[in-house]
Tab-separated table of C-alpha atoms and ligand atoms in Angstrom:
chain	number	residue	atom	x	y	z
A	14	MET	CA	10.413	-132.239	-54.381
A	15	SER	CA	10.094	-128.675	-55.683
A	16	ILE	CA	11.260	-125.669	-53.689
A	17	ILE	CA	8.950	-123.390	-55.651
A	18	GLU	CA	5.595	-124.674	-56.856
A	19	LEU	CA	3.160	-122.256	-58.475
A	20	ASN	CA	-0.103	-123.630	-59.833
A	21	GLU	CA	-2.190	-121.487	-62.145
A	22	ILE	CA	-1.633	-118.323	-60.139
A	23	TYR	CA	-3.011	-114.854	-60.837
A	24	THR	CA	-1.572	-111.832	-59.068
A	25	ALA	CA	-2.677	-108.219	-58.988
A	26	TYR	CA	-1.185	-105.045	-57.579
A	27	GLU	CA	-3.305	-103.291	-54.972
A	28	GLY	CA	-5.696	-101.072	-56.846
A	29	GLY	CA	-4.665	-102.557	-60.205
A	30	ASP	CA	-7.688	-103.404	-62.317
A	31	LYS	CA	-6.166	-106.294	-64.274
A	32	PRO	CA	-4.058	-109.205	-63.067
A	33	VAL	CA	-0.421	-108.664	-64.038
A	34	ILE	CA	0.367	-112.374	-63.896
A	35	ARG	CA	-2.164	-114.677	-65.435
A	36	ASP	CA	-2.593	-118.404	-65.176
A	37	LEU	CA	1.063	-118.986	-64.424
A	38	SER	CA	2.515	-122.315	-63.301
A	39	LEU	CA	6.151	-122.894	-62.466
A	40	SER	CA	8.101	-125.572	-60.667
A	41	VAL	CA	11.684	-125.069	-59.476
A	42	LYS	CA	13.735	-127.869	-57.956
A	43	PRO	CA	16.813	-127.745	-55.714
A	44	GLY	CA	19.992	-126.818	-57.542
A	45	GLU	CA	18.323	-125.395	-60.636
A	46	TYR	CA	19.779	-122.338	-62.344
A	47	VAL	CA	16.722	-120.528	-63.667
A	48	VAL	CA	17.033	-117.654	-66.128
A	49	ILE	CA	13.907	-115.513	-66.567
A	50	GLY	CA	13.804	-113.467	-69.745
A	51	GLY	CA	11.313	-111.500	-71.776
A	52	PRO	CA	10.557	-107.939	-72.841
A	53	ASN	CA	10.061	-104.916	-70.591
A	54	SER	CA	6.817	-105.058	-68.615
A	55	ALA	CA	6.404	-108.813	-69.262
A	56	GLY	CA	5.928	-109.384	-65.520
A	57	LYS	CA	9.376	-110.691	-64.541
A	58	THR	CA	9.798	-108.482	-61.477
A	59	THR	CA	6.184	-109.137	-60.537
A	60	LEU	CA	6.861	-112.877	-60.682
A	61	LEU	CA	9.805	-112.563	-58.266
A	62	GLU	CA	7.752	-110.378	-55.943
A	63	SER	CA	4.938	-112.911	-56.032
A	64	ILE	CA	7.334	-115.716	-55.089
A	65	ASN	CA	8.514	-113.544	-52.199
A	66	GLY	CA	4.969	-112.992	-50.971
A	67	LEU	CA	5.090	-109.260	-51.682
A	68	ILE	CA	2.159	-109.285	-54.105
A	69	ARG	CA	-1.207	-110.760	-53.418
A	70	ILE	CA	-2.001	-113.994	-55.204
A	71	THR	CA	-5.672	-113.803	-56.084
A	72	HIS	CA	-6.146	-117.269	-57.586
A	73	GLY	CA	-4.224	-120.516	-57.674
A	74	SER	CA	-1.944	-122.184	-55.163
A	75	ALA	CA	1.670	-121.423	-54.373
A	76	THR	CA	4.242	-122.993	-52.078
A	77	VAL	CA	7.815	-121.859	-51.492
A	78	CYS	CA	10.159	-123.916	-49.275
A	79	GLY	CA	7.134	-126.052	-48.451
A	80	LEU	CA	5.232	-123.040	-47.040
A	81	ASP	CA	1.885	-121.794	-48.334
A	82	LEU	CA	2.745	-118.392	-49.792
A	83	ARG	CA	-0.674	-116.964	-49.140
A	84	ARG	CA	-0.360	-117.593	-45.389
A	85	SER	CA	3.349	-117.505	-44.589
A	86	GLY	CA	4.799	-114.547	-46.490
A	87	ASN	CA	7.001	-113.392	-43.620
A	88	GLU	CA	8.591	-116.791	-43.144
A	89	VAL	CA	9.116	-117.153	-46.908
A	90	ARG	CA	10.884	-113.763	-47.004
A	91	ARG	CA	13.185	-114.912	-44.202
A	92	ARG	CA	14.259	-117.877	-46.267
A	93	VAL	CA	14.461	-116.365	-49.750
A	94	GLY	CA	17.240	-114.059	-50.920
A	95	TYR	CA	16.105	-111.245	-53.200
A	96	VAL	CA	18.368	-108.723	-54.901
A	97	ILE	CA	15.919	-106.112	-56.148
A	98	GLN	CA	16.062	-104.447	-59.558
A	99	ASN	CA	16.133	-100.776	-58.660
A	100	PHE	CA	17.363	-99.440	-55.387
A	101	TYR	CA	18.690	-96.121	-54.320
A	102	PHE	CA	20.682	-95.186	-51.254
A	103	ASP	CA	20.734	-91.598	-50.140
A	104	PRO	CA	24.370	-90.381	-49.997
A	105	PHE	CA	23.857	-89.758	-46.261
A	106	THR	CA	22.571	-93.269	-45.457
A	107	PRO	CA	24.434	-93.907	-42.205
A	108	PHE	CA	25.088	-97.651	-42.617
A	109	THR	CA	28.444	-99.101	-43.574
A	110	VAL	CA	28.771	-101.916	-46.092
A	111	GLU	CA	29.524	-104.306	-43.249
A	112	GLU	CA	26.350	-103.241	-41.420
A	113	VAL	CA	24.229	-103.615	-44.545
A	114	VAL	CA	25.595	-107.113	-45.082
A	115	MET	CA	24.942	-107.920	-41.400
A	116	MET	CA	21.294	-106.936	-41.940
A	117	GLY	CA	21.093	-110.050	-44.111
A	118	ARG	CA	21.464	-112.009	-40.848
A	119	TYR	CA	18.616	-110.313	-38.971
A	120	GLY	CA	16.030	-112.906	-39.954
A	121	ARG	CA	18.164	-115.566	-38.274
A	122	MET	CA	18.979	-113.546	-35.159
A	123	GLY	CA	15.482	-112.812	-33.918
A	124	LEU	CA	14.395	-109.642	-32.197
A	125	LEU	CA	16.941	-107.780	-30.049
A	126	LYS	CA	19.535	-110.517	-30.292
A	127	ARG	CA	23.105	-109.540	-30.863
A	128	PRO	CA	25.083	-110.975	-33.769
A	129	SER	CA	26.832	-114.187	-32.759
A	130	ARG	CA	30.194	-115.420	-33.913
A	131	SER	CA	28.538	-117.344	-36.757
A	132	ASP	CA	26.764	-114.157	-37.899
A	133	PHE	CA	30.087	-112.293	-38.075
A	134	GLU	CA	31.643	-115.243	-39.884
A	135	ALA	CA	28.849	-115.358	-42.470
A	136	VAL	CA	29.217	-111.590	-43.049
A	137	ASP	CA	33.018	-111.832	-43.425
A	138	LYS	CA	32.685	-114.745	-45.791
A	139	ALA	CA	30.103	-112.995	-47.992
A	140	ILE	CA	32.182	-109.803	-48.140
A	141	ARG	CA	35.279	-111.772	-49.125
A	142	LEU	CA	33.398	-113.895	-51.649
A	143	VAL	CA	32.014	-110.862	-53.458
A	144	GLY	CA	35.391	-109.114	-53.177
A	145	ILE	CA	34.391	-105.908	-51.384
A	146	GLU	CA	36.700	-106.138	-48.353
A	147	GLU	CA	38.150	-102.687	-48.979
A	148	LEU	CA	34.654	-101.162	-48.879
A	149	ALA	CA	33.556	-102.744	-45.594
A	150	GLU	CA	33.939	-99.578	-43.488
A	151	LYS	CA	32.534	-97.169	-46.085
A	152	THR	CA	28.953	-95.920	-45.859
A	153	ILE	CA	26.817	-97.420	-48.581
A	154	GLY	CA	25.451	-94.133	-49.938
A	155	THR	CA	28.922	-92.978	-50.917
A	156	LEU	CA	29.622	-95.984	-53.161
A	157	SER	CA	29.218	-96.326	-56.927
A	158	GLY	CA	26.157	-98.091	-58.356
A	159	GLY	CA	28.147	-101.252	-59.063
A	160	GLN	CA	29.657	-101.265	-55.559
A	161	GLN	CA	26.187	-100.903	-54.038
A	162	GLN	CA	24.955	-103.768	-56.200
A	163	LYS	CA	27.810	-105.981	-54.978
A	164	THR	CA	26.936	-105.017	-51.395
A	165	MET	CA	23.307	-106.059	-51.902
A	166	ILE	CA	24.489	-109.351	-53.389
A	167	ALA	CA	26.753	-109.901	-50.342
A	168	HIS	CA	23.805	-109.042	-48.034
A	169	ASN	CA	21.756	-111.787	-49.674
A	170	ILE	CA	24.615	-114.302	-49.656
A	171	ALA	CA	25.141	-113.669	-45.920
A	172	LYS	CA	21.478	-114.500	-45.455
A	173	GLU	CA	22.248	-118.100	-46.514
A	174	PRO	CA	18.922	-118.292	-48.357
A	175	GLU	CA	17.168	-121.464	-49.488
A	176	VAL	CA	16.349	-119.764	-52.801
A	177	MET	CA	18.292	-116.879	-54.361
A	178	MET	CA	16.391	-114.475	-56.601
A	179	LEU	CA	18.171	-111.720	-58.500
A	180	ASP	CA	16.518	-109.057	-60.636
A	181	GLU	CA	19.001	-107.741	-63.198
A	182	PRO	CA	21.826	-107.835	-60.676
A	183	PHE	CA	24.439	-107.037	-63.289
A	184	SER	CA	23.053	-103.831	-64.739
A	185	ASN	CA	25.877	-101.780	-63.212
A	186	LEU	CA	28.624	-104.358	-63.302
A	187	ASP	CA	31.524	-104.708	-65.701
A	188	PHE	CA	32.149	-107.909	-67.635
A	189	ASN	CA	34.696	-109.361	-65.202
A	190	ALA	CA	32.457	-108.779	-62.206
A	191	ARG	CA	29.511	-110.339	-64.046
A	192	GLU	CA	31.440	-113.436	-64.997
A	193	TYR	CA	32.916	-113.807	-61.514
A	194	LEU	CA	29.552	-113.440	-59.744
A	195	GLN	CA	27.868	-115.796	-62.210
A	196	GLY	CA	30.459	-118.355	-61.072
A	197	ILE	CA	29.431	-117.782	-57.459
A	198	PHE	CA	25.760	-118.285	-58.296
A	199	LYS	CA	26.582	-121.414	-60.252
A	200	ASN	CA	28.340	-122.777	-57.150
A	201	MET	CA	25.345	-121.914	-54.999
A	202	ALA	CA	23.113	-123.829	-57.409
A	203	GLY	CA	25.629	-126.694	-57.360
A	204	ASN	CA	25.212	-126.776	-53.572
A	205	GLY	CA	21.450	-127.096	-53.959
A	206	THR	CA	20.237	-123.484	-53.662
A	207	PRO	CA	18.150	-122.692	-56.735
A	208	ILE	CA	18.996	-119.430	-58.492
A	209	LEU	CA	16.296	-117.355	-60.202
A	210	MET	CA	17.929	-114.710	-62.342
A	211	VAL	CA	16.075	-112.064	-64.315
A	212	SER	CA	18.360	-110.654	-66.950
A	213	HIS	CA	18.555	-108.983	-70.339
A	214	ALA	CA	22.269	-109.706	-70.832
A	215	PHE	CA	23.463	-113.254	-71.226
A	216	ASP	CA	27.175	-112.964	-71.800
A	217	GLY	CA	29.080	-114.740	-69.080
A	218	LEU	CA	26.285	-117.162	-68.197
A	219	PRO	CA	27.797	-120.173	-66.460
A	220	GLU	CA	28.308	-123.270	-68.559
A	221	THR	CA	25.612	-125.291	-66.948
A	222	ARG	CA	22.166	-126.560	-67.817
A	223	ILE	CA	19.806	-123.631	-67.622
A	224	HIS	CA	16.130	-123.799	-66.765
A	225	LEU	CA	14.909	-121.062	-69.096
A	226	VAL	CA	11.631	-119.278	-68.476
A	227	VAL	CA	10.464	-116.657	-70.972
A	228	MET	CA	7.602	-114.340	-70.049
A	229	ASN	CA	5.396	-112.155	-72.166
A	230	ARG	CA	2.376	-110.155	-71.084
A	231	GLY	CA	2.122	-111.793	-67.697
A	232	ARG	CA	2.348	-115.348	-68.940
A	233	ILE	CA	5.104	-117.894	-69.378
A	234	THR	CA	5.594	-118.637	-73.064
A	235	TYR	CA	8.627	-120.915	-72.749
A	236	ASP	CA	9.660	-123.191	-69.885
A	237	ASN	CA	12.349	-125.747	-70.583
A	238	VAL	CA	15.973	-126.663	-70.001
A	239	CYS	CA	18.642	-125.582	-72.454
A	240	ASP	CA	22.361	-124.882	-72.713
A	241	ALA	CA	23.777	-121.482	-71.817
A	242	ASP	CA	24.484	-120.577	-75.440
A	243	GLU	CA	20.882	-121.290	-76.448
A	244	VAL	CA	19.399	-118.801	-73.968
A	245	GLU	CA	19.722	-115.663	-76.065
A	246	PRO	CA	18.446	-117.097	-79.390
A	247	ILE	CA	15.466	-118.760	-77.683
A	248	ILE	CA	14.468	-115.508	-75.969
A	249	ARG	CA	14.880	-113.613	-79.230
A	250	ASP	CA	12.665	-116.138	-81.052
A	251	GLU	CA	10.037	-116.124	-78.314
A	252	CYS	CA	9.832	-112.358	-78.251
A	253	ALA	CA	9.690	-112.084	-82.043
A	254	VAL	CA	6.486	-114.138	-82.142
A	255	VAL	CA	4.331	-111.468	-80.535
B	16	ATP	N1	3.398	-101.188	-58.227
B	16	ATP	C1	2.695	-101.443	-59.337
B	16	ATP	N2	1.362	-101.146	-59.409
B	16	ATP	C2	0.643	-101.425	-60.504
B	16	ATP	N3	1.140	-102.004	-61.615
B	16	ATP	C3	2.435	-102.311	-61.618
B	16	ATP	C4	3.290	-102.055	-60.495
B	16	ATP	N4	4.539	-102.490	-60.790
B	16	ATP	C5	4.463	-102.992	-62.046
B	16	ATP	N5	3.217	-102.883	-62.550
B	16	ATP	C6	2.782	-103.321	-63.882
B	16	ATP	O1	2.999	-104.705	-63.994
B	16	ATP	C7	3.436	-105.033	-65.323
B	16	ATP	C8	4.676	-105.881	-65.239
B	16	ATP	O2	5.727	-105.119	-64.659
B	16	ATP	P1	7.103	-105.759	-64.216
B	16	ATP	O3	7.825	-104.730	-63.444
B	16	ATP	O4	6.835	-107.061	-63.556
B	16	ATP	O5	7.801	-106.015	-65.630
B	16	ATP	P2	9.274	-106.575	-65.960
B	16	ATP	O6	9.105	-107.768	-66.824
B	16	ATP	O7	10.047	-106.726	-64.721
B	16	ATP	O8	9.865	-105.396	-66.862
B	16	ATP	P3	11.366	-104.759	-66.947
B	16	ATP	O9	12.156	-105.649	-67.895
B	16	ATP	O10	11.111	-103.418	-67.551
B	16	ATP	O11	11.933	-104.699	-65.579
B	16	ATP	C9	3.631	-103.705	-66.060
B	16	ATP	O12	2.533	-103.522	-66.928
B	16	ATP	C10	3.619	-102.681	-64.962
B	16	ATP	O13	3.024	-101.485	-65.402
B	17	MG	MG1	11.641	-105.775	-63.916
């Protein structure tokens, strides 16, 4: 059983004249660690946004967590974690790190409900796991880029998603933080939650079988399993072809 099943999908941005993603099929099973590579503007972010129901699928069929993406976008977004590529918090954003991580629980709480003990526990656990305890009371806009990135990762871990998607989550993080967080994602995959990671930097990839997807010009040009140390050369080869 696949958690993500895309069959020959096309997606287009509102007002865009051409489909960004063309004739794309992808199947992701529980526990897979998927690395998505490819050059700038290949369509990697667009692929993640399509899986999250944020971009209209014009042709083809798509299910995520057994739900039809074209009908159940809201429910899919409740179940899928998504650390976005570029975010910016105004320095005066009034929310603390703890509050931002708690927002990861909102989809489970329902409207107007107060956080329960298990919500607080999930938030505490995520904050400890990512190692940002000392930031918990600080407002997010006053943190460094890397600290904000860790907070957004903790927010998505607290969500306890059925799929975890990350779009260049390490761009602001030092080597130790990258390696440590990669270990966390490997454990999540080991517990059955598939990881979809868009990245341009492959040092510190976990030693595990990788499901490698390479994109170019809106299509998938490579889709196979490989070892962690093969990821970079395969992407380099794939991108040299065009
Ligand atoms: N909001 C948008 N409206 C219209 N076109 C868009 C929009 N966002 C992206 N595109 C186009 O979609 C294509 C794919 O962009 P995308 O952001 O998915 O690339 P990417 O592979 O994530 O690149 P990068 O490595 O630079 O992040 C690009 O040609 C881009 O111009
Ligand atoms: Mg991108």
